[in-house]
C-alpha positions as a printed NumPy array, in Angstrom:
array([[ 81.177, 128.792,  80.597],
       [ 80.253, 129.577,  76.705],
       [ 76.663, 129.322,  76.118],
       [ 77.13 , 126.538,  73.559],
       [ 79.265, 124.45 ,  76.687],
       [ 76.435, 125.358,  78.668],
       [ 73.847, 123.694,  76.267],
       [ 75.772, 120.504,  75.764],
       [ 76.041, 120.428,  79.677],
       [ 72.571, 120.358,  80.152],
       [ 71.834, 117.983,  77.315],
       [ 74.413, 115.27 ,  79.163],
       [ 73.152, 115.615,  82.315],
       [ 69.408, 115.535,  81.224],
       [ 70.039, 112.393,  79.132],
       [ 72.6  , 110.816,  81.844],
       [ 69.411, 108.34 ,  82.705],
       [ 69.121, 106.858,  78.869],
       [ 72.942, 107.177,  78.691],
       [ 73.432, 104.66 ,  81.632],
       [ 70.333, 102.393,  80.247],
       [ 72.362, 102.169,  77.138],
       [ 75.844, 101.373,  78.821],
       [ 74.096,  98.508,  80.915],
       [ 72.678,  97.043,  77.7  ],
       [ 75.896,  96.67 ,  76.571],
       [ 76.744,  93.965,  79.099],
       [ 77.275,  90.244,  77.866],
       [ 76.759,  87.377,  80.823],
       [ 79.989,  87.064,  82.309],
       [ 80.607,  84.504,  85.36 ],
       [ 81.576,  85.702,  88.213],
       [ 81.848,  89.535,  86.891],
       [ 80.31 ,  92.632,  88.483],
       [ 79.658,  93.443,  85.153],
       [ 77.539,  90.426,  84.293],
       [ 74.056,  91.212,  82.698],
       [ 72.932,  89.056,  85.106],
       [ 73.979,  90.968,  88.339],
       [ 71.563,  91.063,  91.508],
       [ 69.087,  94.042,  92.108],
       [ 72.312,  95.185,  94.587],
       [ 74.873,  95.496,  92.218],
       [ 72.708,  97.103,  89.722],
       [ 71.983,  99.88 ,  91.532],
       [ 75.602, 100.239,  92.342],
       [ 76.525, 100.521,  88.687],
       [ 73.729, 102.901,  88.045],
       [ 74.8  , 104.989,  90.423],
       [ 78.707, 104.966,  89.781],
       [ 77.84 , 105.328,  86.187],
       [ 75.95 , 108.532,  86.528],
       [ 78.617, 109.856,  88.687],
       [ 81.225, 108.679,  85.92 ],
       [ 78.929, 110.662,  83.345],
       [ 78.679, 114.028,  85.869],
       [ 82.533, 113.706,  86.204],
       [ 83.264, 113.434,  82.453],
       [ 80.701, 116.215,  81.915],
       [ 82.16 , 118.455,  84.626],
       [ 85.171, 119.222,  81.978],
       [ 83.079, 121.754,  80.25 ],
       [ 82.448, 123.807,  83.122],
       [ 84.376, 127.193,  83.281],
       [ 85.767, 126.172,  86.871],
       [ 88.299, 123.33 ,  85.724],
       [ 89.179, 122.607,  89.585],
       [ 85.408, 121.47 ,  89.4  ],
       [ 86.594, 118.229,  87.373],
       [ 89.725, 117.534,  89.429],
       [ 88.372, 117.395,  92.825],
       [ 85.169, 115.162,  91.39 ],
       [ 87.458, 112.75 ,  89.228],
       [ 89.672, 112.096,  92.534],
       [ 86.589, 111.631,  94.33 ],
       [ 85.027, 109.003,  91.864],
       [ 88.392, 107.168,  91.166],
       [ 88.583, 106.551,  94.981],
       [ 84.996, 105.381,  95.278],
       [ 85.267, 103.059,  92.022],
       [ 88.665, 101.93 ,  92.678],
       [ 87.361, 100.535,  96.132],
       [ 84.391,  99.468,  95.062],
       [ 86.485,  96.918,  92.532],
       [ 89.04 ,  96.118,  94.976],
       [ 86.576,  94.866,  97.093],
       [ 84.854,  92.944,  94.489],
       [ 87.929,  91.241,  93.11 ],
       [ 87.215,  92.716,  89.775],
       [ 90.278,  92.596,  87.204],
       [ 91.34 ,  95.881,  86.343],
       [ 91.36 ,  95.066,  82.75 ],
       [ 87.391,  94.58 ,  83.082],
       [ 87.076,  98.035,  84.52 ],
       [ 88.965,  99.661,  81.719],
       [ 86.605,  97.706,  79.328],
       [ 83.265,  98.857,  81.176],
       [ 84.96 , 102.762,  81.039],
       [ 85.484, 102.571,  77.035],
       [ 81.797, 101.157,  76.7  ],
       [ 81.064, 104.401,  78.744],
       [ 83.047, 106.761,  76.482],
       [ 81.315, 104.872,  73.482],
       [ 77.756, 105.182,  74.756],
       [ 78.542, 108.784,  76.097],
       [ 79.994, 110.235,  72.787],
       [ 76.671, 108.463,  70.827],
       [ 74.848, 110.839,  72.528],
       [ 77.212, 113.715,  72.092],
       [ 76.32 , 113.041,  68.526],
       [ 73.046, 112.815,  68.103],
       [ 73.257, 116.267,  69.939],
       [ 75.37 , 117.876,  67.181],
       [ 73.319, 116.494,  64.391],
       [ 70.323, 118.596,  66.105],
       [ 72.18 , 121.405,  65.981],
       [ 73.335, 122.649,  62.945],
       [ 75.114, 125.794,  64.224],
       [ 77.961, 123.741,  65.787],
       [ 80.995, 124.333,  64.1  ],
       [ 83.861, 121.946,  63.158],
       [ 86.   , 123.97 ,  65.445],
       [ 83.276, 123.318,  68.371],
       [ 83.333, 119.701,  67.77 ],
       [ 87.131, 119.254,  67.8  ],
       [ 87.725, 121.327,  70.855],
       [ 84.915, 118.822,  72.403],
       [ 86.601, 116.042,  71.581],
       [ 89.742, 117.072,  72.753],
       [ 88.132, 117.95 ,  76.364],
       [ 86.347, 114.774,  76.679],
       [ 88.411, 112.385,  75.568],
       [ 91.164, 113.683,  77.66 ],
       [ 88.781, 113.655,  80.591],
       [ 88.227, 110.101,  79.827],
       [ 91.821, 109.245,  79.424],
       [ 92.354, 111.228,  83.027],
       [ 89.777, 109.024,  84.319],
       [ 91.518, 105.731,  83.043],
       [ 94.63 , 107.306,  84.514],
       [ 93.36 , 108.093,  87.968],
       [ 91.478, 105.174,  88.485],
       [ 94.811, 103.135,  87.571],
       [ 96.831, 104.812,  90.27 ],
       [ 93.942, 104.404,  92.838],
       [ 93.553, 100.792,  92.018],
       [ 97.106, 100.486,  92.341],
       [ 97.437, 101.551,  95.907],
       [ 94.492, 100.135,  97.422],
       [ 95.777,  96.39 ,  95.892],
       [ 98.909,  97.446,  97.203],
       [ 97.644,  97.82 , 100.623],
       [ 95.698,  95.338, 100.451],
       [ 98.31 ,  92.952,  99.494],
       [100.69 ,  94.279, 102.504],
       [ 97.625,  93.4  , 104.956],
       [ 97.285,  89.938, 103.483],
       [101.278,  89.026, 103.55 ],
       [101.602,  90.829, 107.227],
       [ 98.55 ,  87.922, 108.41 ],
       [100.459,  85.015, 106.334],
       [103.56 ,  86.387, 107.985],
       [102.332,  85.956, 111.733],
       [100.515,  83.091, 110.86 ],
       [103.214,  81.61 , 109.319],
       [105.186,  82.162, 112.722],
       [103.164,  82.616, 115.658],
       [104.326,  82.675, 119.14 ],
       [101.404,  81.665, 121.44 ],
       [101.72 ,  81.777, 125.36 ],
       [100.466,  78.961, 127.381],
       [101.251,  79.487, 130.985],
       [102.908,  82.87 , 132.424],
       [105.815,  83.786, 130.46 ],
       [105.652,  80.568, 128.626],
       [105.342,  80.308, 124.892],
       [105.385,  78.164, 121.903],
       [106.912,  79.572, 118.095],
       [105.022,  76.014, 116.245],
       [106.315,  76.105, 112.794],
       [104.747,  74.307, 110.079],
       [105.583,  73.339, 106.622],
       [108.033,  74.258, 104.173],
       [110.354,  77.246, 105.419],
       [112.018,  79.073, 102.58 ],
       [114.744,  81.911, 102.645],
       [112.026,  84.424, 102.7  ],
       [110.083,  82.824, 105.614],
       [113.509,  82.031, 107.382],
       [114.578,  85.896, 107.769],
       [110.683,  86.586, 108.667],
       [110.909,  84.288, 111.999],
       [114.163,  85.648, 112.636],
       [113.634,  88.991, 112.541],
       [109.866,  88.613, 113.602],
       [110.153,  86.351, 116.639],
       [112.239,  87.954, 119.27 ],
       [109.872,  91.203, 119.115],
       [106.916,  89.063, 119.855],
       [108.159,  87.583, 122.416],
       [109.287,  91.046, 124.23 ],
       [106.038,  92.408, 123.511],
       [104.473,  89.366, 125.408],
       [107.075,  89.327, 128.386],
       [108.058,  85.662, 127.104],
       [110.86 ,  84.729, 129.018],
       [110.714,  80.841, 127.809],
       [110.25 ,  79.803, 124.3  ],
       [109.657,  76.311, 122.824],
       [109.982,  76.406, 119.216],
       [108.835,  73.043, 117.889],
       [109.713,  72.13 , 114.06 ],
       [107.833,  69.   , 113.801],
       [105.896,  70.109, 111.687],
       [108.356,  71.651, 109.293],
       [108.551,  69.521, 105.973],
       [112.179,  69.972, 104.769],
       [115.114,  71.255, 107.754],
       [117.811,  71.917, 105.943],
       [120.931,  73.526, 106.957],
       [120.174,  76.973, 105.813],
       [117.09 ,  76.764, 108.11 ],
       [119.23 ,  74.834, 111.168],
       [121.481,  78.201, 110.984],
       [118.365,  80.644, 111.065],
       [117.306,  79.077, 113.94 ],
       [120.426,  78.528, 115.355],
       [120.69 ,  83.149, 114.914],
       [117.241,  83.137, 116.421],
       [118.407,  81.232, 119.461],
       [121.436,  83.202, 120.113],
       [119.264,  86.261, 119.617],
       [116.696,  85.188, 122.317],
       [119.715,  84.176, 124.252],
       [120.732,  87.8  , 124.365],
       [117.696,  89.229, 125.252],
       [117.323,  87.239, 128.406],
       [114.831,  84.415, 126.747],
       [115.449,  80.993, 127.262],
       [115.167,  78.758, 124.382],
       [113.55 ,  74.786, 123.965],
       [113.986,  73.054, 120.853],
       [111.59 ,  69.84 , 119.831],
       [111.266,  67.94 , 116.692],
       [114.561,  68.487, 115.182],
       [115.809,  65.212, 113.387],
       [118.941,  63.325, 114.51 ],
       [120.869,  64.015, 111.081],
       [119.995,  67.65 , 110.872],
       [121.447,  67.955, 114.255],
       [124.337,  66.098, 113.393],
       [125.267,  68.071, 110.054],
       [124.162,  71.601, 112.078],
       [127.426,  70.362, 114.417],
       [129.379,  69.544, 111.601],
       [129.06 ,  73.519, 110.355],
       [129.74 ,  75.01 , 113.504],
       [126.188,  75.068, 114.618],
       [126.345,  73.957, 118.363],
       [122.896,  72.979, 119.732],
       [124.644,  71.322, 122.895],
       [124.261,  74.315, 124.997],
       [119.934,  74.389, 124.226],
       [117.618,  72.1  , 125.438],
       [116.254,  69.411, 122.912],
       [113.43 ,  66.956, 123.043],
       [112.451,  65.02 , 119.949],
       [108.256,  65.966, 120.748],
       [106.942,  69.351, 121.898],
       [104.886,  67.122, 124.617],
       [108.216,  65.875, 126.25 ],
       [109.562,  69.041, 126.013],
       [106.544,  70.709, 127.922],
       [106.568,  67.778, 130.458],
       [109.976,  68.256, 131.144],
       [108.776,  71.658, 132.307],
       [106.356,  70.477, 134.422],
       [103.888,  71.707, 131.865],
       [100.77 ,  68.688, 131.281],
       [ 99.123,  68.72 , 127.685],
       [ 95.776,  67.457, 128.373],
       [ 94.585,  64.885, 125.549],
       [ 90.769,  63.658, 124.446],
       [ 90.297,  60.54 , 125.324]])
């Protein structure tokens, strides 16, 4: 490391607490934001620790070992991105905060350059290129990590929604109920058709009661998907019983060639279960 780079490196790290203080002083009151000036002590401590790491990461670009910056940057991006995703902090707030870190950081470098008359224009230009590029890389790496973590989180949430939207609930022995509630659009109908058979197999279900009484709108498209589901289950040796299907939908389905006559249908789930000798105990 050049002596002049080493001096700047030491100066920045020695003044890291002051840089952090100045950065925190730029905060304003933002309702619900991790960067709000009225945040609690735990968040305050977290921001101080992470900003110290930010300063250390950027300053490592002055080291001769260029791999040090890359390794530190990757660790920083993973840590900060995970923290901001968990706190539901919008990405624009993080990038704005990083811009303020850059401003505060450069203010200290400017003070340092004014104190040392030996620093030439060429050195200033080189530092500007190195440090600004380092901040740009931090922005890019953080954005990528934030996107990947958010994608994983959304995927997990979608899987949970899909599971709750079409749950196969075992009741006795190898018998289960599939209660469908709310609106069933094309996407959800496809998820039900694709996911239900595998759920039945994994739970060793031989008889599935499909209850449609909670479905707000049951059109012919949904009826067709239900018909396909029943056909698939039948091929797997799983018997199906439908409850809650309205007469007009059943009639329209038959006109479309979807013959439910071979499937046991009942007006209510209670009636369907009773037919199989399963009694529901209700609170008096």
